[in-house]
Short mmCIF file of C-alpha atoms (C1' of nucleotides) in Angstrom, two decimals:
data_model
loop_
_atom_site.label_atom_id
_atom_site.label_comp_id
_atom_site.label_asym_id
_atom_site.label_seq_id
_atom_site.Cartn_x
_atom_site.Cartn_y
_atom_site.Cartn_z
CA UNK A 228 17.29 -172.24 -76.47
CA UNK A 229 15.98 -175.00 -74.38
CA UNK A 230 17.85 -175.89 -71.64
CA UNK A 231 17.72 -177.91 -68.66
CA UNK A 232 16.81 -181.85 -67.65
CA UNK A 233 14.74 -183.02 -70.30
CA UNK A 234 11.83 -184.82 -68.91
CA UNK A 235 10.97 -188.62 -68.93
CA UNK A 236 7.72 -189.03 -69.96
CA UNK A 237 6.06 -189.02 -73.30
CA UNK A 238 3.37 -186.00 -72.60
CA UNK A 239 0.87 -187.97 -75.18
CA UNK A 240 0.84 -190.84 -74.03
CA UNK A 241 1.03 -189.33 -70.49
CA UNK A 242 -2.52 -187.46 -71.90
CA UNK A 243 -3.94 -190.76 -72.82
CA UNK A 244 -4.11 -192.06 -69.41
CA UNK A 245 -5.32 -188.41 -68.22
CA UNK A 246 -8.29 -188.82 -70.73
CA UNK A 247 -9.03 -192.11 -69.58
CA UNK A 248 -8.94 -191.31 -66.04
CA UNK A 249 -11.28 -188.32 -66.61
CA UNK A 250 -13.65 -190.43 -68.89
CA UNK A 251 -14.09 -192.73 -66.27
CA UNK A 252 -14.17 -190.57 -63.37
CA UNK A 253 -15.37 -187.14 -64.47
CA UNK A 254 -13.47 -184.05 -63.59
CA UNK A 255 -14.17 -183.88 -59.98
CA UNK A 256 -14.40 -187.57 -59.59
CA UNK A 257 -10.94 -187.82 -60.65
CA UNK A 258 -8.05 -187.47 -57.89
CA UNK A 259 -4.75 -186.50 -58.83
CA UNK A 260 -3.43 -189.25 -56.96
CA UNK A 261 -5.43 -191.26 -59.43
CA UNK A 262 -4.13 -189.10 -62.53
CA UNK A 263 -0.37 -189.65 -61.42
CA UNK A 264 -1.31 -193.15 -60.90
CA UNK A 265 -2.30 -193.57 -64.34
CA UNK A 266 0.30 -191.39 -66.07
CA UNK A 267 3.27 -192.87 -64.25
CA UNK A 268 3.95 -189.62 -63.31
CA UNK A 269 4.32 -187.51 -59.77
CA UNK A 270 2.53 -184.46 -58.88
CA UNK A 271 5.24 -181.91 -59.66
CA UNK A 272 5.50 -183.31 -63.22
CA UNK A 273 2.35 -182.87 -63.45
CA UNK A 274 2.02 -179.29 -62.28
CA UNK A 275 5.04 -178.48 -64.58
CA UNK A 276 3.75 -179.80 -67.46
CA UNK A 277 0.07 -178.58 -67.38
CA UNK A 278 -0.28 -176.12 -64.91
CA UNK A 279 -3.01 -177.29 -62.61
CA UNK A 280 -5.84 -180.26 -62.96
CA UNK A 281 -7.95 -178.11 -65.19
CA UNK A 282 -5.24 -177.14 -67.76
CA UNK A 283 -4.70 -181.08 -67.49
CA UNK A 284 -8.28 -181.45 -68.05
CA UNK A 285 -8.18 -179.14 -70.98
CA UNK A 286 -5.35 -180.64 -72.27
CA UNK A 287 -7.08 -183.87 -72.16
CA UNK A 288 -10.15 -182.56 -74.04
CA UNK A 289 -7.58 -181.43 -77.04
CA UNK A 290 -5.85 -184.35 -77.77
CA UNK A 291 -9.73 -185.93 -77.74
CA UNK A 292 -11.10 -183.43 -80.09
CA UNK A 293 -8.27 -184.09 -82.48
CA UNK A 294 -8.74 -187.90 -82.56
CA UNK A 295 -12.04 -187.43 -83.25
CA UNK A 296 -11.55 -185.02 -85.79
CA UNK A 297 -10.05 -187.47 -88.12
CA UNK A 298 -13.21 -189.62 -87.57
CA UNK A 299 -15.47 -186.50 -87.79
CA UNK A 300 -13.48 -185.55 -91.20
CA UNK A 301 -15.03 -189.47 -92.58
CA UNK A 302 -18.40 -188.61 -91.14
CA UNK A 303 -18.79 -185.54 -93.33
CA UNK A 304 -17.30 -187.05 -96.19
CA UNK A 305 -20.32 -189.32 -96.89
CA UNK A 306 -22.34 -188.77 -100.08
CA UNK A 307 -25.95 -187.25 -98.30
CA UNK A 308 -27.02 -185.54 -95.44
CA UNK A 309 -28.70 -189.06 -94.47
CA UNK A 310 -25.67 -190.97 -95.05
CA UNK A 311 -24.13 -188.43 -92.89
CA UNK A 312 -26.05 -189.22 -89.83
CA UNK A 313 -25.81 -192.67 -90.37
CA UNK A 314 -22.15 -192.91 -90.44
CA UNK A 315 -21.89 -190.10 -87.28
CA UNK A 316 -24.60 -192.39 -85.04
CA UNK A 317 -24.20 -196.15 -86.13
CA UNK A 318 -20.17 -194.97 -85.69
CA UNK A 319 -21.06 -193.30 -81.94
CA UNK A 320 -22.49 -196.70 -81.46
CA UNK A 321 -19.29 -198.69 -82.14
CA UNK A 322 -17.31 -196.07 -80.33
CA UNK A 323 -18.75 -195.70 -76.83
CA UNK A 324 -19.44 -199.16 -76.45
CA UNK A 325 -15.67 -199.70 -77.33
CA UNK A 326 -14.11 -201.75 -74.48
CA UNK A 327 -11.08 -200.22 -75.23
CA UNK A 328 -11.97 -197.07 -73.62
CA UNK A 329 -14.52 -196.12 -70.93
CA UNK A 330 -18.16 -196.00 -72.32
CA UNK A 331 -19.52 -193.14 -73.06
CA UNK A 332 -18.28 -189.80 -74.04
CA UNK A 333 -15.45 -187.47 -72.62
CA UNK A 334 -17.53 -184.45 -73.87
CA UNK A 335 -20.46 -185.49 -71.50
CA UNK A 336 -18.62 -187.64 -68.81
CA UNK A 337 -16.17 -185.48 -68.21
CA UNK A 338 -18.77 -183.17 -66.18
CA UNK A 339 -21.79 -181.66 -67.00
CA UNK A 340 -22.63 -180.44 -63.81
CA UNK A 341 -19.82 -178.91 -61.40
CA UNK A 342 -18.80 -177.82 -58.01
CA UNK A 343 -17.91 -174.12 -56.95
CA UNK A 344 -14.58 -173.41 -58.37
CA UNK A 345 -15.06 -175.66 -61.60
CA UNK A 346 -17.91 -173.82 -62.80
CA UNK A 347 -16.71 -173.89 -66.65
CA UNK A 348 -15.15 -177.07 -66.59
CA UNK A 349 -18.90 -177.63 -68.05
CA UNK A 350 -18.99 -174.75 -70.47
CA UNK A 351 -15.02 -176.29 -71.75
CA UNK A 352 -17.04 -179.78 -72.60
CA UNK A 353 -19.98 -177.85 -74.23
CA UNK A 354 -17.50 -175.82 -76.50
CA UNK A 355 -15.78 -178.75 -77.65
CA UNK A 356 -19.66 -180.35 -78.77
CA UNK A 357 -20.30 -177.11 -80.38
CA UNK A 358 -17.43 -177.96 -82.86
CA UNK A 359 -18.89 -181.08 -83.52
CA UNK A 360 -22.07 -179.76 -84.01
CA UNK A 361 -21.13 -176.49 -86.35
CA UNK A 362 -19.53 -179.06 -88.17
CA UNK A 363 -22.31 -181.11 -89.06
CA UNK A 364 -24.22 -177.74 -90.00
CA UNK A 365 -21.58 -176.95 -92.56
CA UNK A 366 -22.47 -180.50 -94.20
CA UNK A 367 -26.13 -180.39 -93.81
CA UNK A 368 -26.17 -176.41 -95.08
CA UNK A 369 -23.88 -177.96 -98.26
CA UNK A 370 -26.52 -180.90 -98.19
CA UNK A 371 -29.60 -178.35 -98.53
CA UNK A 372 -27.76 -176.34 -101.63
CA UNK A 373 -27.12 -179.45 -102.92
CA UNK A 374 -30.70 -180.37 -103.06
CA UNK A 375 -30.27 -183.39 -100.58
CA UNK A 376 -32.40 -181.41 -98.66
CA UNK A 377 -35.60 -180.74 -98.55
CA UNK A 378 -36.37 -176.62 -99.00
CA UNK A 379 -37.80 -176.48 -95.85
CA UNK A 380 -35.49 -178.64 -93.95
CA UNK A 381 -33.45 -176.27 -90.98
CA UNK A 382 -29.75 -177.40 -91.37
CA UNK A 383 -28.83 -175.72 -88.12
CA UNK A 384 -31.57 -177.49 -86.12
CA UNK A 385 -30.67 -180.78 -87.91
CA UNK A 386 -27.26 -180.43 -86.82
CA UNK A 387 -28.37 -179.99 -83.29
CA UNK A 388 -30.65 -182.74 -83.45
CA UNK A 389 -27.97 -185.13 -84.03
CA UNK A 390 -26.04 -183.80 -81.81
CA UNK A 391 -28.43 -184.16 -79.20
CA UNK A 392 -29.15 -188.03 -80.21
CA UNK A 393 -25.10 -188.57 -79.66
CA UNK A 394 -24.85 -187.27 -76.55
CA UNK A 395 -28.00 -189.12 -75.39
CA UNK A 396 -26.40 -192.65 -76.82
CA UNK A 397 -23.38 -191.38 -75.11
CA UNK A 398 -25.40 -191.20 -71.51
CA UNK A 399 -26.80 -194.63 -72.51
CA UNK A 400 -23.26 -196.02 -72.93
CA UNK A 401 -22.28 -194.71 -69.78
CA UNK A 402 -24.93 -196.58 -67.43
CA UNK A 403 -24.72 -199.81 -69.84
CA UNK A 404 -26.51 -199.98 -72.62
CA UNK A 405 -25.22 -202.23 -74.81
CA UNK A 406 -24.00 -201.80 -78.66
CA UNK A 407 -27.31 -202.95 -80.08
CA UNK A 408 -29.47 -201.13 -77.89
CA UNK A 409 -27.55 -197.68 -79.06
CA UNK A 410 -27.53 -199.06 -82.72
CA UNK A 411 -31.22 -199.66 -82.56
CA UNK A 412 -31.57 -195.82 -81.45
CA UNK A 413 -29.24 -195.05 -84.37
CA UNK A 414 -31.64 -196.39 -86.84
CA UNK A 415 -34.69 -194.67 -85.65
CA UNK A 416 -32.36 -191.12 -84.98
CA UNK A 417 -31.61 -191.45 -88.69
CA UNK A 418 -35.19 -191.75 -90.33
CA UNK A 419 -35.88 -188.38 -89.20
CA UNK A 420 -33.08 -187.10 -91.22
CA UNK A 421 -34.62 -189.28 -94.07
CA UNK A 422 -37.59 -187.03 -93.61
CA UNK A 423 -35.89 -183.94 -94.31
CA UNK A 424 -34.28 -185.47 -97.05
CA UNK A 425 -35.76 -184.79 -100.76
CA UNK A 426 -37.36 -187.43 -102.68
CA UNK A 427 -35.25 -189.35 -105.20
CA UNK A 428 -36.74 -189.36 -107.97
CA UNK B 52 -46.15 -194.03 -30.66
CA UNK B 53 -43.85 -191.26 -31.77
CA UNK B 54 -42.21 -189.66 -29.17
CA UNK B 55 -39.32 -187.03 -28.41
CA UNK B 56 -38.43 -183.68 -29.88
CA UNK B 57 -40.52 -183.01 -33.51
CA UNK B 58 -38.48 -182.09 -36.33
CA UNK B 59 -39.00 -178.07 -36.77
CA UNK B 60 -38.16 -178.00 -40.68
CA UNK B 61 -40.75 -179.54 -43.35
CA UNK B 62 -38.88 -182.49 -44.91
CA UNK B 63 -40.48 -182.28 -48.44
CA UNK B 64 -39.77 -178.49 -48.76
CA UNK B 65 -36.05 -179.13 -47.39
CA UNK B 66 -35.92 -181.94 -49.97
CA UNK B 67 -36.76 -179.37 -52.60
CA UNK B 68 -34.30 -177.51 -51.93
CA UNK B 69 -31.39 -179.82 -52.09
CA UNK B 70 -32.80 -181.17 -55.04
CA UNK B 71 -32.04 -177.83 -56.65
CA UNK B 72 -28.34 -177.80 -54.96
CA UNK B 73 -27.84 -181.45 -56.51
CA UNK B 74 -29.50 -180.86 -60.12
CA UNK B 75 -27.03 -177.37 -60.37
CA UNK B 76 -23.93 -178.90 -58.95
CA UNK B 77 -24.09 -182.72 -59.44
CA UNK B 78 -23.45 -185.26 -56.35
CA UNK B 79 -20.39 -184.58 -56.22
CA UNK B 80 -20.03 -180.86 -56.80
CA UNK B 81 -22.70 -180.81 -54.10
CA UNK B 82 -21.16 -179.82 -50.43
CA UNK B 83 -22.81 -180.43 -47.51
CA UNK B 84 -22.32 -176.85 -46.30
CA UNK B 85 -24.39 -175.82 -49.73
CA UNK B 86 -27.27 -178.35 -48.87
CA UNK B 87 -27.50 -177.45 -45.58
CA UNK B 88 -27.83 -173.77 -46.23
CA UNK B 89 -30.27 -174.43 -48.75
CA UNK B 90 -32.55 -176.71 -46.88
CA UNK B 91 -32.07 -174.19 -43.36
CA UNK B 92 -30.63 -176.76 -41.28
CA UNK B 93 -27.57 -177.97 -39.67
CA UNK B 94 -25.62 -181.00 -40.27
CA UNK B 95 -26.93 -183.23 -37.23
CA UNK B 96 -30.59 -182.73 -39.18
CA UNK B 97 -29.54 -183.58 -42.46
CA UNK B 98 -27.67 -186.94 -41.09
CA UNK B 99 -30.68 -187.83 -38.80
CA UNK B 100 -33.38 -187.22 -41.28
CA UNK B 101 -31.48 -188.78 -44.56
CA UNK B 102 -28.30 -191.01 -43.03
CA UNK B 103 -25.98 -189.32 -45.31
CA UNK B 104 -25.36 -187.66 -48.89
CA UNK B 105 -26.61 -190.27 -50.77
CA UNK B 106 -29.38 -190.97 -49.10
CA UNK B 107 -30.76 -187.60 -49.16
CA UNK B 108 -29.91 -187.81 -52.75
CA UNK B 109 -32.10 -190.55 -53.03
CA UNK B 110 -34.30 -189.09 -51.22
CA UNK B 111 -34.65 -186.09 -53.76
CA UNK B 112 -34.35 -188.41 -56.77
CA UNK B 113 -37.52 -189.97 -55.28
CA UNK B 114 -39.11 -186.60 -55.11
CA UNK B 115 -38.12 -185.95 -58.69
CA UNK B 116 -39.51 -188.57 -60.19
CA UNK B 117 -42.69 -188.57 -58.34
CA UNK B 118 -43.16 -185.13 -58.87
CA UNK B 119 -42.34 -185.70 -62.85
CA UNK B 120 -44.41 -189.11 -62.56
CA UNK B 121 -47.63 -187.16 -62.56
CA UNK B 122 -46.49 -185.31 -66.10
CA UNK B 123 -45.50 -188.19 -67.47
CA UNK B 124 -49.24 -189.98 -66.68
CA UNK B 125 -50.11 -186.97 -68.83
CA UNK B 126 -47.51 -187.52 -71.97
CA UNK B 127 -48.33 -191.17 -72.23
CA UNK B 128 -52.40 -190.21 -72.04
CA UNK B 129 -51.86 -188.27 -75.81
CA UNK B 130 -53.63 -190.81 -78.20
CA UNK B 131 -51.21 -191.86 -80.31
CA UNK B 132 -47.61 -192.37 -80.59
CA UNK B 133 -46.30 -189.53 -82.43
CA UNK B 134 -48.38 -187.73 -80.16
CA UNK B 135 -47.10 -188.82 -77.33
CA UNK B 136 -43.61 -188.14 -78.22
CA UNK B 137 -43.98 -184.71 -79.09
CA UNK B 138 -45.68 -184.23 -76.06
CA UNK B 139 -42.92 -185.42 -74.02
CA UNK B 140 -40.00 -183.88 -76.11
CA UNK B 141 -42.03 -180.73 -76.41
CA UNK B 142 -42.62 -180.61 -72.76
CA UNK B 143 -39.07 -181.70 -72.17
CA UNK B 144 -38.21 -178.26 -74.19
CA UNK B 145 -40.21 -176.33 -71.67
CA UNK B 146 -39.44 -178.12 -68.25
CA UNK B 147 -35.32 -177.71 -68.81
CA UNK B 148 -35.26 -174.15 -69.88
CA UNK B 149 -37.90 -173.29 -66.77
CA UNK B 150 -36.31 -170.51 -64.96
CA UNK B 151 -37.98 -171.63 -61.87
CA UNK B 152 -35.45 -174.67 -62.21
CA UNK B 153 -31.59 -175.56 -62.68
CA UNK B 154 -31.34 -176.06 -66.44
CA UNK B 155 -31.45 -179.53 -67.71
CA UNK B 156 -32.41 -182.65 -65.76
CA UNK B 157 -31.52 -183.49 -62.61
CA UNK B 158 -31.68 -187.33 -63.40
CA UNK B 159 -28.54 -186.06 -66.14
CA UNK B 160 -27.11 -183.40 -63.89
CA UNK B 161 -26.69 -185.26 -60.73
CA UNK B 162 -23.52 -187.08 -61.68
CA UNK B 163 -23.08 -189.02 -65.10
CA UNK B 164 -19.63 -189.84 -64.16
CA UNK B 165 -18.23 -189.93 -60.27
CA UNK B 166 -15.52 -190.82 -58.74
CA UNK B 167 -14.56 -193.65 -56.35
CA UNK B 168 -16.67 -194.15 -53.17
CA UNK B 169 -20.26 -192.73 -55.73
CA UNK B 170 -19.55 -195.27 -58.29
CA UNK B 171 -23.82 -196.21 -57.58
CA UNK B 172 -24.86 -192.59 -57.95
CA UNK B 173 -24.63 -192.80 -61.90
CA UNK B 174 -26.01 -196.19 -61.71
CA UNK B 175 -28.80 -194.69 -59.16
CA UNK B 176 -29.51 -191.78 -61.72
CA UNK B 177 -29.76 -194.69 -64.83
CA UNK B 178 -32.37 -196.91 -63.10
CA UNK B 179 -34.80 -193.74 -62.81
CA UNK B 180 -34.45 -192.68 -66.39
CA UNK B 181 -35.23 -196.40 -67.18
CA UNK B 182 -38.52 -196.32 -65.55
CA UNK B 183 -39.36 -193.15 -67.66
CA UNK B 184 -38.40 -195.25 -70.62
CA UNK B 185 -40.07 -198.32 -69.25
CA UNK B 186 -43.19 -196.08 -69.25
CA UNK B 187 -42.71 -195.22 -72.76
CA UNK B 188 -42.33 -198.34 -73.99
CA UNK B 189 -45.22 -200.03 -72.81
CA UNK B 190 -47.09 -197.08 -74.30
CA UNK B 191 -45.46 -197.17 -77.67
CA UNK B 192 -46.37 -201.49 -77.27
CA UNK B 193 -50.06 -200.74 -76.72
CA UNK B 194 -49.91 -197.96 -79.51
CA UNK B 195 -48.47 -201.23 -81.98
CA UNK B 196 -51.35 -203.44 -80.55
CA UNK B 197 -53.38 -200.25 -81.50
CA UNK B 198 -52.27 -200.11 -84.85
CA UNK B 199 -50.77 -196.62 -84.75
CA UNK B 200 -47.51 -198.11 -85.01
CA UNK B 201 -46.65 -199.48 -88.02
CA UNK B 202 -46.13 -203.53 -87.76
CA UNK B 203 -42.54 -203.10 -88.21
CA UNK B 204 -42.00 -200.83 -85.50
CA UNK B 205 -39.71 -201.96 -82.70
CA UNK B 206 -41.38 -200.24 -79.26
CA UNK B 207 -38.36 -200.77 -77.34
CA UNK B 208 -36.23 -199.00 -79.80
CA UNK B 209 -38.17 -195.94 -80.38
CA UNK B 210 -38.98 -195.85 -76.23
CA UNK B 211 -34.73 -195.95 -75.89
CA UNK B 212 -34.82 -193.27 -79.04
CA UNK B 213 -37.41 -191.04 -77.58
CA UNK B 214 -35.55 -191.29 -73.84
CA UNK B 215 -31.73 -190.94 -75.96
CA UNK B 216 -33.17 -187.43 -77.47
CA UNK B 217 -34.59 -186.36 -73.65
CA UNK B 218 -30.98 -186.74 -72.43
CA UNK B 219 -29.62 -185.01 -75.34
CA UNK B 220 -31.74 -182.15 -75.06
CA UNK B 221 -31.38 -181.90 -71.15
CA UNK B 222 -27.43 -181.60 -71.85
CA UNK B 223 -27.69 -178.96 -74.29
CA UNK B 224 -29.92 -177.23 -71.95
CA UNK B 225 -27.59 -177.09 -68.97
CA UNK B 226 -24.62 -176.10 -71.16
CA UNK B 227 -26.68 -172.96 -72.36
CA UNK B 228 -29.08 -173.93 -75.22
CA UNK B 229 -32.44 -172.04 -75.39
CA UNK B 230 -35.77 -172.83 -75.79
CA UNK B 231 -36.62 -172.62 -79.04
CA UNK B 232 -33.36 -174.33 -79.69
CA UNK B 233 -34.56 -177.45 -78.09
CA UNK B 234 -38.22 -177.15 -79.56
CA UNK B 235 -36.16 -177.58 -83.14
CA UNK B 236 -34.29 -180.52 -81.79
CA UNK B 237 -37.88 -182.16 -80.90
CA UNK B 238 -39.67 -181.15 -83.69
CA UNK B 239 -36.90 -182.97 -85.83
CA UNK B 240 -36.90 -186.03 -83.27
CA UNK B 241 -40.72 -186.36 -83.64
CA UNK B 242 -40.50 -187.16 -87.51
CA UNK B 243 -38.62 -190.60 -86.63
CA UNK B 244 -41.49 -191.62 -84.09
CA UNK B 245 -44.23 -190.38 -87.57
CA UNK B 246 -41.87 -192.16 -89.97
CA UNK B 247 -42.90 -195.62 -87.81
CA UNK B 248 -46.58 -194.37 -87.46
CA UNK B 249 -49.22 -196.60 -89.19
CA UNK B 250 -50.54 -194.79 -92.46
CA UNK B 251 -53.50 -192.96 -91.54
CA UNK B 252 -56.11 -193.52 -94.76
"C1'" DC C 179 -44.12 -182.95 -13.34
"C1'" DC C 180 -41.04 -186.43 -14.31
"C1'" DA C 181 -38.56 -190.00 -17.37
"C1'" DG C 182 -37.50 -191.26 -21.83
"C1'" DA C 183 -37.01 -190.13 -26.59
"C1'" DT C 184 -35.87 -187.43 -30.44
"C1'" DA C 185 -34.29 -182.84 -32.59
"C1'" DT C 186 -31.19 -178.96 -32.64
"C1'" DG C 187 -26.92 -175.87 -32.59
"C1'" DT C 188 -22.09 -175.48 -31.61
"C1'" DA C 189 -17.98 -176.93 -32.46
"C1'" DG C 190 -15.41 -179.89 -33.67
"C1'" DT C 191 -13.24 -184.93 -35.85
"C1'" DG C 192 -10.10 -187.42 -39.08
"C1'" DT C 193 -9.45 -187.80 -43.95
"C1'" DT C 194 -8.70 -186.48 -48.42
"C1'" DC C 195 -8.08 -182.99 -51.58
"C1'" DA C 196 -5.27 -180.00 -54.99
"C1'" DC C 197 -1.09 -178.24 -54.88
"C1'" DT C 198 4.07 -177.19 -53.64
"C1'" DA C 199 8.93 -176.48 -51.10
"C1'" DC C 200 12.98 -178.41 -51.51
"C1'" DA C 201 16.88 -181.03 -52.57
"C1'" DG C 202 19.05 -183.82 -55.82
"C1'" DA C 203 19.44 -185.33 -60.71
"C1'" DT C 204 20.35 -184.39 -65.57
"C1'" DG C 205 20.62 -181.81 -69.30
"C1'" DT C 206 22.82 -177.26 -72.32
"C1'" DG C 207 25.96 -173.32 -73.44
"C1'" DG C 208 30.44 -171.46 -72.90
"C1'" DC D 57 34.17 -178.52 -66.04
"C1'" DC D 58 31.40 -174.98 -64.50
"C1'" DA D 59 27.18 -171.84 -64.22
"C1'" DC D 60 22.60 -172.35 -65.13
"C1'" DA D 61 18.11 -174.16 -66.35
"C1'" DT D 62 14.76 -177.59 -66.13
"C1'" DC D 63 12.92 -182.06 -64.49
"C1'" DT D 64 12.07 -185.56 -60.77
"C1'" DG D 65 10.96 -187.79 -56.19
"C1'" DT D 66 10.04 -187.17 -51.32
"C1'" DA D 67 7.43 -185.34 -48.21
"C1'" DG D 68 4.79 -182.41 -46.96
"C1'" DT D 69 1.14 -177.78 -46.89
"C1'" DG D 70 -3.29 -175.52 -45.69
"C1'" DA D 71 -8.00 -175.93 -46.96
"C1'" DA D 72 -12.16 -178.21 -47.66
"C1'" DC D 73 -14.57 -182.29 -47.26
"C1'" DA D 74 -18.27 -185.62 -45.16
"C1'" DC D 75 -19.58 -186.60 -40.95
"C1'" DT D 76 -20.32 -186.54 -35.58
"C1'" DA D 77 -19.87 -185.85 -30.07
"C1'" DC D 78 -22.15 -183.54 -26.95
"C1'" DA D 79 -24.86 -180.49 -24.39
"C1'" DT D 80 -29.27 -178.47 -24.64
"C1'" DA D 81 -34.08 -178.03 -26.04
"C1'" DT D 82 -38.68 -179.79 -26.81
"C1'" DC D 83 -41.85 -183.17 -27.25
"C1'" DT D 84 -44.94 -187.75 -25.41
"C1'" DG D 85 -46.59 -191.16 -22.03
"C1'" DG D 86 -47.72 -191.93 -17.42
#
DNA sequence: CCAGATATGTAGTGTTCACTACAGATGTGG
DNA sequence: CCACATCTGTAGTGAACACTACATATCTGG
């Protein structure tokens, strides 16, 4: 039985201003004055609703992973291992140069690199890219039993390689490159899955 | 003529060893306490020699980059493009999982994201990467005057691509990934830079 | 050996930070 | 309508932050 004063904010919306606060600001660049701001909430709500700033922060990085699942679910879905990069960068492209939301990625802007006391605020972000990336694996491992890939191609390491590309476009995003710049890296990123691709013949 | 007191610490080896406080922390994460103990010093040295915590960030960006300035002469002297990218990326592999420094890159690490009051720091950290990729792309333009790119090639794009990957990797470095990890990630990358190679015959 | 200049160490400064005590408000179960 | 549980706003808390005043120490130029 749940009792008591029901509260008076909507908690996902609430996390949508969170996320954009940390995706601007980073973890430790963001204040909670800044975070209350935002959310149109005050401290205490806060604190009741999500602990402390990193179970905010946490939070946060959730309700991102699961919008971009959906999108992730449509990257796998295409027909090759090729097609599968394409759709993943040329759509990272579109994304973090989105000026509906702060360039770049949460997964890398939210902090690589911490302070004393938020020393796996870092390792959170990494485990949420892992996902990304053992997802893509699964597809390219499917790909290479499909025969989309070449015999010798490393699905694992192919996985990581785009990986690596996205979060690289996502650092580019961040300090301004525009959406052709990151869609002209795109194209090249994606001929080197072309060359682990087997011939059609 | 230089008069007064002489400074009784050695600014370059100081420099070094903030630069290893800012590269594992990040700008922000970085306290002044921590950069002070690491460079030997007191406060009132630190703010006479540097002005303040960016400029003795600065200061060891400057350092960075002219230390990695004399590698990079070395990974745009390989004789052709493909060469020179796996050069760099292979390198890259090496230099971020060096136990003799933070993992990753401190022109990444130092603060990708900050909060208000460091909103130049990112900005700071973006206009040294570009000189890296500068670098590379008048390299990959002379290797297309060469003939070692094919005529198609875009310069610019595969300089952003080849920089885009170096970011990537030095993010999976500092969030745990090993060497041979990243060697797989630039073995991969390198077969985009061959895929726009002239046709040897 | 003295005057001026710069460096150093001690010991702070005010500000901002994440976080919370508390009192009042608003709900539920009986 | 009352006991109780939970939320909300005000107004702080101690701690940590970047930075500095000041007295002292160590140099150069004359």
């Amino acid at each position: 039985m749940r009792m008591g004063r029901p509260r008076e904010f909507n908690a996902e919306t609430a996390l949508d201003q969170a996320m954009e606060v940390f995706w601007r600001h980073g973890y430790e660049g963001a204040t909670i004055a800044q975070l209350t701001e935002a959310m149109g909430i005050n401290p205490p709500s806060l604190y009741a609703c999500f602990g402390n700033k990193e179970g905010l922060l946490k939070a946060a990085l959730d309700r991102y992973t699961k919008l971009r699942g959906v999108w992730m679910d449509e990257v796998v879905a295409a027909s090759t291992a090729r097609d599968v990069a394409e759709r993943m960068l040329m759509g990272i492209a579109e994304k973090q140069t989105d000026p509906a939301n702060p360039p770049g990625c949460l997964l890398v802007q939210g902090g690589i690199a911490c302070g004393t006391g938020s020393e796996n605020v870092p390792f959170e972000l990494a485990a949420r890219r892992a996902q990304n990336e053992d997802q893509l694996r699964d597809r390219f491992v499917r790909a290479k039993a499909d025969g989309d890939l070449k015999e010798s191609a490393d699905p694992a390491a192919l996985a990581r390689y785009v990986s690596a590309v996205a979060v690289g476009m996502g650092v580019m995003a961040s300090s301004g490159a525009d959406r052709e710049a990151l869609r002209q890296v795109a194209d090249v990123a994606v001929q080197a899955v072309e060359a682990q691709s087997a011939d059609r013949t």
